[in-house]
Short mmCIF file of C-alpha atoms in Angstrom, two decimals:
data_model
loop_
_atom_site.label_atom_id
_atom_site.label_comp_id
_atom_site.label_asym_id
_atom_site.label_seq_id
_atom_site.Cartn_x
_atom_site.Cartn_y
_atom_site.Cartn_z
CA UNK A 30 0.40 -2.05 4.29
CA UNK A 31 2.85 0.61 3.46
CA UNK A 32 2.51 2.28 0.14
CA UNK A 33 5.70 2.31 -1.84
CA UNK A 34 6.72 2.89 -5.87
CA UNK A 35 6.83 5.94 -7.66
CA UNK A 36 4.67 9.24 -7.77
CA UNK A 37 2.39 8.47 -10.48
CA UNK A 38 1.03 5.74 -8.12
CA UNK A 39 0.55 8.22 -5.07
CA UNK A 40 -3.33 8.48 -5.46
CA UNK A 41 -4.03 11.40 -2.53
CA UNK A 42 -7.28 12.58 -1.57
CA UNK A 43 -8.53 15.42 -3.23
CA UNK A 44 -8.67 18.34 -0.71
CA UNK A 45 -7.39 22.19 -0.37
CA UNK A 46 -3.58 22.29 -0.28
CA UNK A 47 -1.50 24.47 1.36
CA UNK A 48 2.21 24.22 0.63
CA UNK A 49 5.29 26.35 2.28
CA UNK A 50 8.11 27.59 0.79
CA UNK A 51 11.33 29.45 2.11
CA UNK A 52 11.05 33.12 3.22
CA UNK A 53 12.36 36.07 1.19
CA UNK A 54 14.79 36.20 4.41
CA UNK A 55 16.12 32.53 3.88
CA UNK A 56 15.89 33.17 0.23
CA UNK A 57 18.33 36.11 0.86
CA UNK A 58 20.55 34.31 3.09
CA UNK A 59 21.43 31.40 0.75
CA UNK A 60 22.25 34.17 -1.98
CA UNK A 61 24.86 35.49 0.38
CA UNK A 62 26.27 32.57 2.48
CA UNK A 63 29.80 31.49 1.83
CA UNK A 64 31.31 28.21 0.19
CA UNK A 65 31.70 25.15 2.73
CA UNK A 66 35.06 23.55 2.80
CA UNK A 67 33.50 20.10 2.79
CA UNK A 68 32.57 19.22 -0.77
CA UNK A 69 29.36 16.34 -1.62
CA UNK A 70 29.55 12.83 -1.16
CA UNK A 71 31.15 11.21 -4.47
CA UNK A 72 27.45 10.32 -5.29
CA UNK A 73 26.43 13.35 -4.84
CA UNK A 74 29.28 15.04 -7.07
CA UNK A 75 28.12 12.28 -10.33
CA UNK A 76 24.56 12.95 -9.52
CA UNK A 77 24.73 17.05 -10.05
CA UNK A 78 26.84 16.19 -13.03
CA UNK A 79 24.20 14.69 -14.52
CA UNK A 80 21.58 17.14 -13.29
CA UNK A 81 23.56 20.17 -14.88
CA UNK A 82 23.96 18.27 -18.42
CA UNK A 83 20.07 17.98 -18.41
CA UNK A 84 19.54 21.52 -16.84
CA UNK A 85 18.85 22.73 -20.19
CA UNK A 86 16.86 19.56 -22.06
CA UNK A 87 13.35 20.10 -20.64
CA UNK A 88 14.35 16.81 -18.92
CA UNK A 89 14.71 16.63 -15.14
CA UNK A 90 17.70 14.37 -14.34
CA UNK A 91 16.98 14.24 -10.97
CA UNK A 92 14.74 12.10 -9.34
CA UNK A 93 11.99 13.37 -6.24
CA UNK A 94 11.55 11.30 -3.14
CA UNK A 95 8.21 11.94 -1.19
CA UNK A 96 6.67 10.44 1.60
CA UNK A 97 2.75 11.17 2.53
CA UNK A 98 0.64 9.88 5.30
CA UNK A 99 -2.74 10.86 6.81
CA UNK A 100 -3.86 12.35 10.62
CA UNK A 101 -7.38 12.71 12.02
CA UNK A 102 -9.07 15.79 12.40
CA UNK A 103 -8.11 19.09 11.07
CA UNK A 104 -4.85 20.70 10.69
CA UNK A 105 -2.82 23.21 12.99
CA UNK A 106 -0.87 25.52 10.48
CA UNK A 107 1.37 27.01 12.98
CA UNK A 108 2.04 23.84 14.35
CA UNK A 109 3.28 22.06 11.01
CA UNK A 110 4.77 25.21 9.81
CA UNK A 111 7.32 24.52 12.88
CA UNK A 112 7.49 21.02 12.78
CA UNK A 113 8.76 21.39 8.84
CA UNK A 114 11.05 24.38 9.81
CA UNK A 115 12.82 22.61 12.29
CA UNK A 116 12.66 19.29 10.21
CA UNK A 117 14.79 21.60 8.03
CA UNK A 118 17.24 23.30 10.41
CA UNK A 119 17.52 19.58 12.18
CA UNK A 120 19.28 18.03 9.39
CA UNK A 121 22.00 19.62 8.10
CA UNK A 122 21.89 18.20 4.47
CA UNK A 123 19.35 20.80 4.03
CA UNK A 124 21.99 24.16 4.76
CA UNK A 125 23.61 22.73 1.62
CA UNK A 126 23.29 23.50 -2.00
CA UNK A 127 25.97 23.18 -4.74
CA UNK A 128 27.52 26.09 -7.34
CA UNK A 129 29.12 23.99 -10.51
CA UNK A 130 32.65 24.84 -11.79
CA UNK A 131 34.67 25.05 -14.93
CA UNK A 132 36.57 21.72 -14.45
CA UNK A 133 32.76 19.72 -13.36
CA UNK A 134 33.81 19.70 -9.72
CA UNK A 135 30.82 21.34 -7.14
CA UNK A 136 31.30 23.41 -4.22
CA UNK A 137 29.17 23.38 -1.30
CA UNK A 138 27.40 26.28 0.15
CA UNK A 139 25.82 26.64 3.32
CA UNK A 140 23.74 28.68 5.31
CA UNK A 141 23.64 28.70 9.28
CA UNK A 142 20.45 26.86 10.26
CA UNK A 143 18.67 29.69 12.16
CA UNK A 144 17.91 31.27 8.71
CA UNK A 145 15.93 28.88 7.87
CA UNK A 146 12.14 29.91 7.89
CA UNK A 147 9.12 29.01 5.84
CA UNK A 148 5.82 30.34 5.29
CA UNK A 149 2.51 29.38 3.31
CA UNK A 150 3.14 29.66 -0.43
CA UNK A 151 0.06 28.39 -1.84
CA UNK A 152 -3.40 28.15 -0.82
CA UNK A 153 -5.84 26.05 -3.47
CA UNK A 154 -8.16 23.21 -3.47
CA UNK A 155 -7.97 20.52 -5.83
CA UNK A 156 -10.47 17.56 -6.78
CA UNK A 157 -8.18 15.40 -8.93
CA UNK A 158 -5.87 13.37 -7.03
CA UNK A 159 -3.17 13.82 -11.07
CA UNK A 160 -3.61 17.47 -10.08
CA UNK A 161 -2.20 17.24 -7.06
CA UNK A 162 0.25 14.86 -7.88
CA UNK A 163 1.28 17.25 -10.97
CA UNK A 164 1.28 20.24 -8.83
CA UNK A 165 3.94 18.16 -5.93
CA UNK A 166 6.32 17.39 -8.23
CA UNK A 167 6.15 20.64 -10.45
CA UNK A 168 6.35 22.91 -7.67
CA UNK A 169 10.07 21.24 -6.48
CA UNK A 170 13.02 23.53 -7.88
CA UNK A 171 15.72 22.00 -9.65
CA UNK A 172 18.52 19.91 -7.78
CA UNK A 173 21.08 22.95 -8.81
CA UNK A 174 19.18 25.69 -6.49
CA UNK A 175 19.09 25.44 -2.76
CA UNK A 176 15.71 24.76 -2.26
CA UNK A 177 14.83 21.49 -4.15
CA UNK A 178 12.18 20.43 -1.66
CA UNK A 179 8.95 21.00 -0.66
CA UNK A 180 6.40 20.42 2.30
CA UNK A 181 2.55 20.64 2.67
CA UNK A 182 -0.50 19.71 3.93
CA UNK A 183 -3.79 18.39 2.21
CA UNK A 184 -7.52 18.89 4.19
CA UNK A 185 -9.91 16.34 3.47
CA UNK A 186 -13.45 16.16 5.28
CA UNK A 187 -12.03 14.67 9.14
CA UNK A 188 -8.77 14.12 8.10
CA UNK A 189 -5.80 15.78 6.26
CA UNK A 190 -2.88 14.34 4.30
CA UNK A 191 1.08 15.38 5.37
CA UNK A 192 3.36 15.05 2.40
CA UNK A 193 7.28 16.02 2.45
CA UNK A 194 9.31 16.08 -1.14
CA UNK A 195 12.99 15.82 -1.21
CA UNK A 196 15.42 15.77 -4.24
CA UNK A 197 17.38 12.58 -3.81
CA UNK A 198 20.44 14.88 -3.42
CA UNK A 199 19.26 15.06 0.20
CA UNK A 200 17.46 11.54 0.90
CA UNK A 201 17.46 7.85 0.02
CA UNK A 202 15.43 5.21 0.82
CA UNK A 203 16.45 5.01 4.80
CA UNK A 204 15.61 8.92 4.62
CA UNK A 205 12.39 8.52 3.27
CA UNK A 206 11.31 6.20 6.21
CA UNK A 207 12.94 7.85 8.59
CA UNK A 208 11.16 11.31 7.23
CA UNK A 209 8.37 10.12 8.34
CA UNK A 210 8.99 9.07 11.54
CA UNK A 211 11.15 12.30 12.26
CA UNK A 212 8.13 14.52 11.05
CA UNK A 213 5.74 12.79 13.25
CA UNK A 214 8.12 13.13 16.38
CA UNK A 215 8.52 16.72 16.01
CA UNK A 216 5.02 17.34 15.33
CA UNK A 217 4.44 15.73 18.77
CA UNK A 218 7.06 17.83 20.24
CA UNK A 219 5.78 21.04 18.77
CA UNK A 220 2.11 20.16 19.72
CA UNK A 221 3.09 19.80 23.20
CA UNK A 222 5.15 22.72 23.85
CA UNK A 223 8.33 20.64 23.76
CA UNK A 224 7.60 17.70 26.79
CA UNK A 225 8.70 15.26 23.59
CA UNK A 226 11.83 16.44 22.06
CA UNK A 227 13.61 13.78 19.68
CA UNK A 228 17.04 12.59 19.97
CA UNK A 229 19.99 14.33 18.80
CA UNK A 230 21.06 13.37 15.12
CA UNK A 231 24.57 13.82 13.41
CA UNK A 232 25.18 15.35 10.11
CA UNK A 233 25.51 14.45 6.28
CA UNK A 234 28.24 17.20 6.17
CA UNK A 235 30.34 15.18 8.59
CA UNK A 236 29.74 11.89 6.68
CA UNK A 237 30.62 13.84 3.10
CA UNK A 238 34.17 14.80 5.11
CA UNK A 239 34.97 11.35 6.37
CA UNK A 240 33.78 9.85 3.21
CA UNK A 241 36.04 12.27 0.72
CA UNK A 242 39.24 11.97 3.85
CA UNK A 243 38.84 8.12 3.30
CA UNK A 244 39.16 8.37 -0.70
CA UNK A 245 41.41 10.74 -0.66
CA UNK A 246 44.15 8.96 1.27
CA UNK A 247 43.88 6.02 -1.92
CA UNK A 248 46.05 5.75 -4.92
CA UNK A 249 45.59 3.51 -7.94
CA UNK A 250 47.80 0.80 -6.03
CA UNK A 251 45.38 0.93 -2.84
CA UNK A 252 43.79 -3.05 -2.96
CA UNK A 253 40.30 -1.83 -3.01
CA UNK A 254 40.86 0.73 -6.07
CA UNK A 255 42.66 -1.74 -7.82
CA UNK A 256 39.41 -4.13 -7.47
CA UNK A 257 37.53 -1.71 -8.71
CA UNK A 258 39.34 -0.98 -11.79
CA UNK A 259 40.13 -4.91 -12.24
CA UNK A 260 36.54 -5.09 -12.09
CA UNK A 261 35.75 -1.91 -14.87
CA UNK A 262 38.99 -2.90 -16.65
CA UNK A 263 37.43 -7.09 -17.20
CA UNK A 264 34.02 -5.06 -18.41
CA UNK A 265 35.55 -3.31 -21.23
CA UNK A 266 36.48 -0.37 -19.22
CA UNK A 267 32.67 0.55 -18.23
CA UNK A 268 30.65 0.15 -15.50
CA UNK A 269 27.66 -2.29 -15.79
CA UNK A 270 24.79 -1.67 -18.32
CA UNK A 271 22.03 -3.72 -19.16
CA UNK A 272 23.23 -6.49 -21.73
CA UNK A 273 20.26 -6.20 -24.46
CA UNK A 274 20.17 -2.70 -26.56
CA UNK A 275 18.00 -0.09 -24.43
CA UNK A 276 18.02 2.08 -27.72
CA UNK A 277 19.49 5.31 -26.14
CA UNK A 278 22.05 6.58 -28.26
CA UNK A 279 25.60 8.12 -26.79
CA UNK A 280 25.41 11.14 -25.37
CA UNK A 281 21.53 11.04 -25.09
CA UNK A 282 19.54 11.85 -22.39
CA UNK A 283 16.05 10.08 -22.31
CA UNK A 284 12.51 10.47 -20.07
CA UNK A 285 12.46 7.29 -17.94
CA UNK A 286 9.46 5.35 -17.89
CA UNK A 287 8.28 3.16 -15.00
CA UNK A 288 6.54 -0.57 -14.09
CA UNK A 289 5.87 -1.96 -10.40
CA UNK A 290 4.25 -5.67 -10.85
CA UNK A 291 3.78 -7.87 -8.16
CA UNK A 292 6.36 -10.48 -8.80
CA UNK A 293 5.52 -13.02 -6.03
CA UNK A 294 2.74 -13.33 -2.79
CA UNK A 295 4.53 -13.66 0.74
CA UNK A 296 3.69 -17.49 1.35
CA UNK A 297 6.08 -17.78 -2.50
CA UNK A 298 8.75 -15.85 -0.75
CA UNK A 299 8.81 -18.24 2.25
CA UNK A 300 9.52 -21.11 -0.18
CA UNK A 301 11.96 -19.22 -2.25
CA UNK A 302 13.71 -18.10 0.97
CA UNK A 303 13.64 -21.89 2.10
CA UNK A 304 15.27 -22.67 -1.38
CA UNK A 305 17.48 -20.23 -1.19
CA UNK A 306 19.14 -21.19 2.28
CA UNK A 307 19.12 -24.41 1.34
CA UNK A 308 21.41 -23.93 -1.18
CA UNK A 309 23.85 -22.25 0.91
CA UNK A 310 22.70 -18.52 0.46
CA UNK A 311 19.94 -15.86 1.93
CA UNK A 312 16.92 -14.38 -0.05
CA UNK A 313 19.60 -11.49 -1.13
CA UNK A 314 21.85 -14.42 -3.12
CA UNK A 315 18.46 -15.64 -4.60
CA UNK A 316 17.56 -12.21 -5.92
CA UNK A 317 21.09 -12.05 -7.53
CA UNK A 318 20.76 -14.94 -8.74
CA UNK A 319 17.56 -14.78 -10.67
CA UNK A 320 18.32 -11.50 -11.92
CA UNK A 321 21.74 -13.09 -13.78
CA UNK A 322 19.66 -15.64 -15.05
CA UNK A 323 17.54 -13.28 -16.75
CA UNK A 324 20.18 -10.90 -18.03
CA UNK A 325 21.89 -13.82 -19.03
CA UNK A 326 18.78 -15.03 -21.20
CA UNK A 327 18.51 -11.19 -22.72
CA UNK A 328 22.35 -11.50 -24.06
CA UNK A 329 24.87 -11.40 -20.38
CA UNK A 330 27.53 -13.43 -20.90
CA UNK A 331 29.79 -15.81 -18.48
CA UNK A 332 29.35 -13.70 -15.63
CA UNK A 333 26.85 -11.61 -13.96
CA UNK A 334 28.74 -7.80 -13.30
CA UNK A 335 25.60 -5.29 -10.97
CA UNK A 336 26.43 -2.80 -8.82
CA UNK A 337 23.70 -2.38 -5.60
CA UNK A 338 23.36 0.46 -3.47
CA UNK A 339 23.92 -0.14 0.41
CA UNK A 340 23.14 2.14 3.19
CA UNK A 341 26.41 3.71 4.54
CA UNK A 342 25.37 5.16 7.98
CA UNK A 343 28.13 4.23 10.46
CA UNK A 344 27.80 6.26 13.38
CA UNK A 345 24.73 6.47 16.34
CA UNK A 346 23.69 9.29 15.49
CA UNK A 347 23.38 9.11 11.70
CA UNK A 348 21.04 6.21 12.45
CA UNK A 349 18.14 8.88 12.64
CA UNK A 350 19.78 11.50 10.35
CA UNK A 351 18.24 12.40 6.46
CA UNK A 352 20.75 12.57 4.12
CA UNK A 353 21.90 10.68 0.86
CA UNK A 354 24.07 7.95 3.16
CA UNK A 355 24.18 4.88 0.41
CA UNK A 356 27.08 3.70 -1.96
CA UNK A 357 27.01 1.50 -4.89
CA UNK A 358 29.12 -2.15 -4.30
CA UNK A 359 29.76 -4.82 -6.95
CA UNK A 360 27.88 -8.12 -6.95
CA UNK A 361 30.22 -10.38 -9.14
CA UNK A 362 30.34 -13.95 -9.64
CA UNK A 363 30.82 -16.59 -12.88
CA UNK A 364 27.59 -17.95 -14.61
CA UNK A 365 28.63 -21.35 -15.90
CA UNK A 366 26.82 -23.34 -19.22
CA UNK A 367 24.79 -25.26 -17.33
CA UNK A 368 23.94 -22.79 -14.10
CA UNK A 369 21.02 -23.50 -12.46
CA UNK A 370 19.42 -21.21 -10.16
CA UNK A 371 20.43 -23.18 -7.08
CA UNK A 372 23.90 -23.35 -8.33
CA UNK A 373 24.00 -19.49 -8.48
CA UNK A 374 22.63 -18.85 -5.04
CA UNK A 375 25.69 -19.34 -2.85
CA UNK A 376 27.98 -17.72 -5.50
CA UNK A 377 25.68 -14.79 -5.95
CA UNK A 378 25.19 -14.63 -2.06
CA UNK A 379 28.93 -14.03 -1.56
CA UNK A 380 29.59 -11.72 -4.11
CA UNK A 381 26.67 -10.15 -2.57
CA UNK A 382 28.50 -10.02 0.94
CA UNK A 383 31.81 -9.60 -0.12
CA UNK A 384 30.86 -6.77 -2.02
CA UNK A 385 30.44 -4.68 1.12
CA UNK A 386 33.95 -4.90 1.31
CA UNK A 387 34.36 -2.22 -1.11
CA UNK A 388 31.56 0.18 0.87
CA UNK A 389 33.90 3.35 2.02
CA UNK A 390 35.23 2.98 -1.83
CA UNK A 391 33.82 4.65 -4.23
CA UNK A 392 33.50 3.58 -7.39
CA UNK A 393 33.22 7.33 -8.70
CA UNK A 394 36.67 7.73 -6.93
CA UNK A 395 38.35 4.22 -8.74
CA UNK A 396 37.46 6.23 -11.91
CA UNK A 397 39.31 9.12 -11.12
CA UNK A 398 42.03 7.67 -10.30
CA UNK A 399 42.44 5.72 -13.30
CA UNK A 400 45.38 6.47 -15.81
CA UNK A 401 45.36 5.60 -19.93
CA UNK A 402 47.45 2.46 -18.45
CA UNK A 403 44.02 0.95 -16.45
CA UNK A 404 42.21 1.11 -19.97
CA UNK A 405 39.31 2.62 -18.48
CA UNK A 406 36.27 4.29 -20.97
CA UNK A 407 33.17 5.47 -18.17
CA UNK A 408 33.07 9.13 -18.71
CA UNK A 409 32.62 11.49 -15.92
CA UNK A 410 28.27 11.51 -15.57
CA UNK A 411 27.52 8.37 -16.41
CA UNK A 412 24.40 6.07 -15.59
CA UNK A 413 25.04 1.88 -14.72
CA UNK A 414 22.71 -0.58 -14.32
CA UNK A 415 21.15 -0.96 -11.16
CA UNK A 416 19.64 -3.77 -8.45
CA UNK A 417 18.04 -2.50 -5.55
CA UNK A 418 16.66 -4.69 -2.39
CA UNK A 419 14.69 -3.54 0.62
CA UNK A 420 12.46 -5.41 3.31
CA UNK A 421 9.73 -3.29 3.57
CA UNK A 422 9.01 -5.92 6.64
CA UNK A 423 11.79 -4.52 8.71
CA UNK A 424 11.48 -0.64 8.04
CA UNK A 425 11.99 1.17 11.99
CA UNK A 426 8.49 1.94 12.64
CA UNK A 427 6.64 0.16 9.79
CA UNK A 428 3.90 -0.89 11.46
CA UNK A 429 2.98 3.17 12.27
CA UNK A 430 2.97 3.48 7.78
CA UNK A 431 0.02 1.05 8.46
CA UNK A 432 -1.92 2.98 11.00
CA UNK A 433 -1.73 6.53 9.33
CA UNK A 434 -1.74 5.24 5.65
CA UNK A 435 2.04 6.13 4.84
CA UNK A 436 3.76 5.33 1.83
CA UNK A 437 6.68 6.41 0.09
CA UNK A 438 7.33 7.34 -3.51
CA UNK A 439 9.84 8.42 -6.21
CA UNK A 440 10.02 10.09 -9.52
CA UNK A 441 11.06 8.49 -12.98
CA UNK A 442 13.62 11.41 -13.73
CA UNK A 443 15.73 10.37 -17.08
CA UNK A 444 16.86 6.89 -17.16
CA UNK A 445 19.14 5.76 -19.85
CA UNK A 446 19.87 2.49 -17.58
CA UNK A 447 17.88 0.02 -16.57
CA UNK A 448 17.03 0.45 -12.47
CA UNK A 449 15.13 -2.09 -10.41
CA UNK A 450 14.06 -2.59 -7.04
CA UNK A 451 13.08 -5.00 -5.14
CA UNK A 452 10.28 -4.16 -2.25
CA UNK A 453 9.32 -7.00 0.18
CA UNK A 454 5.97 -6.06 1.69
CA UNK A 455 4.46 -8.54 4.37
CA UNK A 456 1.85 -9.42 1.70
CA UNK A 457 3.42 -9.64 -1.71
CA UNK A 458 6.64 -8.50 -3.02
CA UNK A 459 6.91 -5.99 -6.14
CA UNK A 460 9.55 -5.51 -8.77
CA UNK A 461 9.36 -1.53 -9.51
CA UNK A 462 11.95 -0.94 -12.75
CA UNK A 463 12.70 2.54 -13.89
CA UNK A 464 14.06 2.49 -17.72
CA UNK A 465 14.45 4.29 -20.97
CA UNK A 466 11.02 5.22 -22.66
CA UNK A 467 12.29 3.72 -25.87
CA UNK A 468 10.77 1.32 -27.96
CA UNK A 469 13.96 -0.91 -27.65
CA UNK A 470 13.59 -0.26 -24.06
CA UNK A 471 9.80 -1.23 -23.58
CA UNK A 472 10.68 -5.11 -25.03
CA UNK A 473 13.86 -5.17 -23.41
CA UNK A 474 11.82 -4.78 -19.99
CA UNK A 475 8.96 -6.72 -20.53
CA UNK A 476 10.96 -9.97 -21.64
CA UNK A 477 12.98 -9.31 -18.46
CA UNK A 478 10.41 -8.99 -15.98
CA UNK A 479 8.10 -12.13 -17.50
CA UNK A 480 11.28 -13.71 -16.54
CA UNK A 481 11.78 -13.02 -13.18
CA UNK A 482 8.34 -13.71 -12.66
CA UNK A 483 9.05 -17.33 -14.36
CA UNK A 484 12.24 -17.79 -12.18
CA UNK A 485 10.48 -16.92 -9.10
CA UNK A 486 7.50 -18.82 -9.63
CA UNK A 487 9.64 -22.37 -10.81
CA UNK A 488 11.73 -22.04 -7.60
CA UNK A 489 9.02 -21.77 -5.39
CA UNK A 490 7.10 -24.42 -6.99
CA UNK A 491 9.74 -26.80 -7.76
CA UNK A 492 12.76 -25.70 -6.15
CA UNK A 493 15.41 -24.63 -8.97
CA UNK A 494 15.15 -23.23 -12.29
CA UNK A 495 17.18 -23.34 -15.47
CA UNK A 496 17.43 -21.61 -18.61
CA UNK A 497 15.78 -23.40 -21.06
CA UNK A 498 17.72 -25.02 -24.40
CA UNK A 499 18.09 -22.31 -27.07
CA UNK A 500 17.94 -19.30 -24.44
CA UNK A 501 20.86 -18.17 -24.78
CA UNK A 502 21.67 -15.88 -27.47
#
């Protein structure tokens, strides 16, 4: 089974590691290379915000996305130092790096993918698998400087371990997958003196420009920016937080803390999938739907307000391509007195699908365009509550993660929200959250996940769930 959750669960096989790093050469060239005209994605723009308010905490805002996976034998240097140089130059997310301005715009900088090079940085062996995790995610520079990734290679007995690092800025969850697969293609390619090349890929910078033409062209009166800020405008003028206190004061910026639990075995999610399209919805609706029962229990009110990232490649070729493509949609729909959970599924399925309405429009883009009149309060770097849903089960190429022992992983960064994820695995499925390390936060999270556990246990046992008398607050 694939591995997936966060770093601290990444339990490698002590070994000697050798990492690479860019050459004084590249080093030199990003110093000098000009700005871009196309500027980042607008998730990209709100996720540097928030990196550069924390550059100077001792936090890191940003969060680390690493895959790892294990090959026989032992490795060829020259060959991996290839395959991760033209990983690099292949994907042009990575000739991009981003210089802050006075009025908390970025500008993109570039450099032409031929100056890309790498070469062995560090040469040590390690027998403690925290070591090596500590020494991964240390060694990554901050999301503000060019290179905020990192590649290398761990030798074991008769085997060695692969492992790639990217700041999200670069990757999301498709990425991550896809890293693998990418890295393993090119390694054939390289090994064979190119009789395997991989297909041609397009680029984030392209996406970024047809994303930014497409918001550009709205006004406040375009139908999909007024949903938005009807939306915002109905939730006090903020985007959606987490309805019980988190304790994380304004303006504060707070280490995240993490939990992955197992939150229900396969043959459960059959029955809650039955359930669930029996009720007029798909497993996605029941997910919704459980999760505004439990905020609802922890203090939500007469409707459930999330926002859940989707994956926005459109084009062929950005079907292979590494890069941040995702954007955040509503999932909105009324919780009655009496809702039951198979009263919620078909509302919360098509909120869930007629969210994606609202995919090219960017929430980050509503806000700016939102006058005194539209009564809106989110300030420019702000954090939202988050629900997140993959099928590990359908992952291109999952059944390879089983054969070479791949997994994937991310970092806690700050959290002053409360971010969950849902991870279907052919076995089980896990709930991984990501939340405030807070006191208020801790009690807040616990009560929340014993009761998704409870909701997805009742409906697969008996087919519905309510919230019990007195739940409510």
């Amino acid at each position: 089974m694939v591995d997936f959750g966060f770093i601290e669960e990444w339990k490698p096989e002590p070994g000697l590691l050798t990492c690479w790093a860019a050459t004084p050469h590249t080093l030199a060239a990003v110093n000098a290379a000009p700005p871009h005209p196309v500027p980042p994605s607008h998730q990209q723009q709100e996720y540097l915000r928030i990196a550069a308010r924390n550059a100077h905490s001792g936090l890191r805002g940003s969060r680390l996305c690493m895959i790892a996976f294990t090959l026989p034998g032992a490795p060829d240097h020259s060959v991996w130092e290839t395959t991760f140089t033209r990983f690099l130059r292949r994907h042009d997310t990575f000739r991009s790096w981003f210089v802050p301005g006075p009025d908390g715009s970025f500008t993109r900088r570039a450099i032409d993918p031929e100056d890309i090079a790498l070469a062995p940085a560090i040469q040590r062996s390690f027998r403690d698998s925290g070591a090596i995790r500590a020494h991964v995610e240390d060694a990554v520079p901050s999301v503000l400087e060019w290179d905020c990734f990192g590649f290398g290679l761990i030798e074991h007995e008769d085997s060695y371990t692969v492992y790639a690092v990217v700041d999200h800025l670069h990757t999301d969850g498709v990425g991550q997958a896809l890293s693998c697969v990418d890295l393993i293609a090119l390694f054939g390619d390289v090994a064979s003196g190119g009789a395997a090349p991989p297909g041609p890929v397009d680029g984030h910078i392209a996406y970024c420009a047809r994303e930014q033409a497409h918001n550009a062209a709205l006004t406040p009166a375009s139908p999909p920016i007024r949903r938005w800020l009807e939306l915002l405008r109905r939730n006090g003028g903020r985007v959606p937080g987490y309805p019980a206190d988190l304790g994380v004061g304004a303006g504060a910026q707070v280490q995240g803390h993490q939990r992955t639990e197992v939150l229900i075995d396969e043959a459960g999610a059959l029955r809650f999938e039955e359930v669930c399209r029996a009720a007029g919805g798909r497993f996605t609706g029941g997910l919704f739907a459980a999760a505004a029962l439990a905020e609802a229990a922890a203090g939500g009110g007469d409707w459930h307000f999330g926002l859940t990232p989707v994956n926005t490649r459109g084009t062929a070729g950005e079907a292979g391509s590494i890069g941040w493509y995702s954007n955040l949609v509503p999932v909105v729909f009324p919780i009655a007195d009496d809702a039951t959970f198979t009263s919620l599924v078909p509302l919360a399925q098509a909120a869930y699908d007629g969210g994606k309405e609202l995919v090219d429009t960017s929430v980050h883009r509503a806000i700016e365009l939102a006058g005194p009149e539209h009564g809106i309060r989110t300030p420019r770097g702000w954090t939202a509550r988050m629900l997140s849903y993959v099928d590990v089960r359908r992952i291109p190429g999952v059944e390879m993660f089983d054969l070479i022992g791949g997994g994937l992983w991310g970092s806690r960064g700050t959290a002053n929200e409360l971010y969950t994820w849902l991870n279907r695995f052919p076995d089980v499925s896990k709930l991984s959250v990501v939340f405030p390390d807070t006191p208020q936060a801790h009690a807040a999270v616990e009560r929340y996940l014993a009761t998704m556990r409870e909701i997805f246990t009742a409906v697969a046992a008996d087919g519905e769930y309510a919230l019990r008398a007195g739940a409510l607050p």
